[in-house]
CSV table of C-alpha atoms in Angstrom, one decimal:
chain,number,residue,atom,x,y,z
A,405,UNK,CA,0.0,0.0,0.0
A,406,UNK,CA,1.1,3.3,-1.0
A,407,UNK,CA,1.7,6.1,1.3
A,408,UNK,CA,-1.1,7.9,0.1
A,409,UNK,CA,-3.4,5.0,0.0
A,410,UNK,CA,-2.4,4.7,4.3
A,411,UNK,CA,-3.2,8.5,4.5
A,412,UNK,CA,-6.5,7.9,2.8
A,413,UNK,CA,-7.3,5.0,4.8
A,414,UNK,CA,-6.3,6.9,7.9
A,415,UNK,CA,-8.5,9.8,7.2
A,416,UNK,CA,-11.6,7.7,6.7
A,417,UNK,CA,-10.9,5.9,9.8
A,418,UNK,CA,-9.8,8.3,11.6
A,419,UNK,CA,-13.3,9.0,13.5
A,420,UNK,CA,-13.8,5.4,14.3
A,421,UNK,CA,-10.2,5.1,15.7
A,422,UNK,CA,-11.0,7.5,18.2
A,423,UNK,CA,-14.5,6.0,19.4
A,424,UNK,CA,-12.0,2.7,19.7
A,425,UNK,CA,-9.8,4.4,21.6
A,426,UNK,CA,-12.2,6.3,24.0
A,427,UNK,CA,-13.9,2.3,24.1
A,428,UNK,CA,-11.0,0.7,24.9
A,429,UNK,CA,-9.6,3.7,27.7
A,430,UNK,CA,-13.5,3.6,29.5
A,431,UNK,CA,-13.2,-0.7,29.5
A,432,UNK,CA,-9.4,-0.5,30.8
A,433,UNK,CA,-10.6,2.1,33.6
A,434,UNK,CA,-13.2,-0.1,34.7
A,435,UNK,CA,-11.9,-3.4,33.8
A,436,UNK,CA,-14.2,-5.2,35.8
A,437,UNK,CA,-17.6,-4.7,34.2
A,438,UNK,CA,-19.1,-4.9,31.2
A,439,UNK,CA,-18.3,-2.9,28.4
A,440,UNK,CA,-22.4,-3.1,27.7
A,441,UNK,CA,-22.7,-1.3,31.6
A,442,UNK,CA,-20.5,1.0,30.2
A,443,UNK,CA,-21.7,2.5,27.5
A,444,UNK,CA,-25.5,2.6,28.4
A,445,UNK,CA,-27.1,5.0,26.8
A,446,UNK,CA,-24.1,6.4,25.0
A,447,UNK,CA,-24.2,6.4,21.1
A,448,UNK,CA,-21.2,4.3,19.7
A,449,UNK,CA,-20.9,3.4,16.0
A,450,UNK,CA,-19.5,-0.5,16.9
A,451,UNK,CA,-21.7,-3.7,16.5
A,452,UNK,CA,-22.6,-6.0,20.0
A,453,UNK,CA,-19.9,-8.0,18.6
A,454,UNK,CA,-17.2,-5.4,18.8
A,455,UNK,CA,-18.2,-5.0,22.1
A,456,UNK,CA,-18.4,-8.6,23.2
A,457,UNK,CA,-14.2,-8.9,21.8
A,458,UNK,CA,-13.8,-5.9,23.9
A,459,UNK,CA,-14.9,-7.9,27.2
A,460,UNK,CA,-13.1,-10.6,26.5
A,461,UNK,CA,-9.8,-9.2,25.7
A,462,UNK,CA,-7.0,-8.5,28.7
A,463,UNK,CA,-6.2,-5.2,30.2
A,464,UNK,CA,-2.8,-5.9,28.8
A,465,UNK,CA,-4.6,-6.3,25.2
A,466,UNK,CA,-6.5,-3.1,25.5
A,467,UNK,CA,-3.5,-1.2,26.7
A,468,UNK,CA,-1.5,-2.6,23.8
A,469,UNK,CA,-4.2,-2.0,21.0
A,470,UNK,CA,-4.5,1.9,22.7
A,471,UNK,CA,-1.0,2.2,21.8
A,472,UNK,CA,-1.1,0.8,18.2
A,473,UNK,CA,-3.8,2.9,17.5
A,474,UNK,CA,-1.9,5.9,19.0
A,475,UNK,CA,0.9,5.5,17.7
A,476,UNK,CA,-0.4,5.0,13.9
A,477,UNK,CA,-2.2,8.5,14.9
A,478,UNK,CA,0.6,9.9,16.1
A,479,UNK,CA,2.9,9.4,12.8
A,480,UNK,CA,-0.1,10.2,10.7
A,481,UNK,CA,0.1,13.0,12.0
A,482,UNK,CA,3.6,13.9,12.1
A,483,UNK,CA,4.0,13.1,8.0
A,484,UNK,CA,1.4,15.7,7.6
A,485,UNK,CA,3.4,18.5,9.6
């Protein structure tokens, strides 16, 4: 993939990443309940099933995943400067 085809990507991801990322930081806060207690009456754009992975994956997962998505963010963001 081409470096504009990543940039691309990224920008139409880019609004999804950051629901993921707000996700993942309110399920690693409060590790111990559901992710479906969580977000009660919130509006998220992700599928029961995305949720369901997001409940059963570790804090150490979460964490990781948080910084993957931070860090392709991060350089994103730092080509376009």
């Amino acid at each position: 993939m081409t470096q504009e085809q990543t940039d691309l990507l990224l920008a139409l991801c880019k609004p999804y990443l950051l629901d993921l990322l707000a996700l993942l930081a309110k399920s690693a806060k409060y590790d111990d309940d559901p992710i479906s207690d969580l977000v009660e009456g919130e509006s998220y754009k992700f599928p029961a099933a995305v949720l369901e992975v997001i409940n059963e994956i570790s804090y150490a997962e979460k964490v990781s995943a948080m910084n993957e998505i931070t860090y392709w963010l991060s350089s994103s963001a730092e080509r376009q400067e």
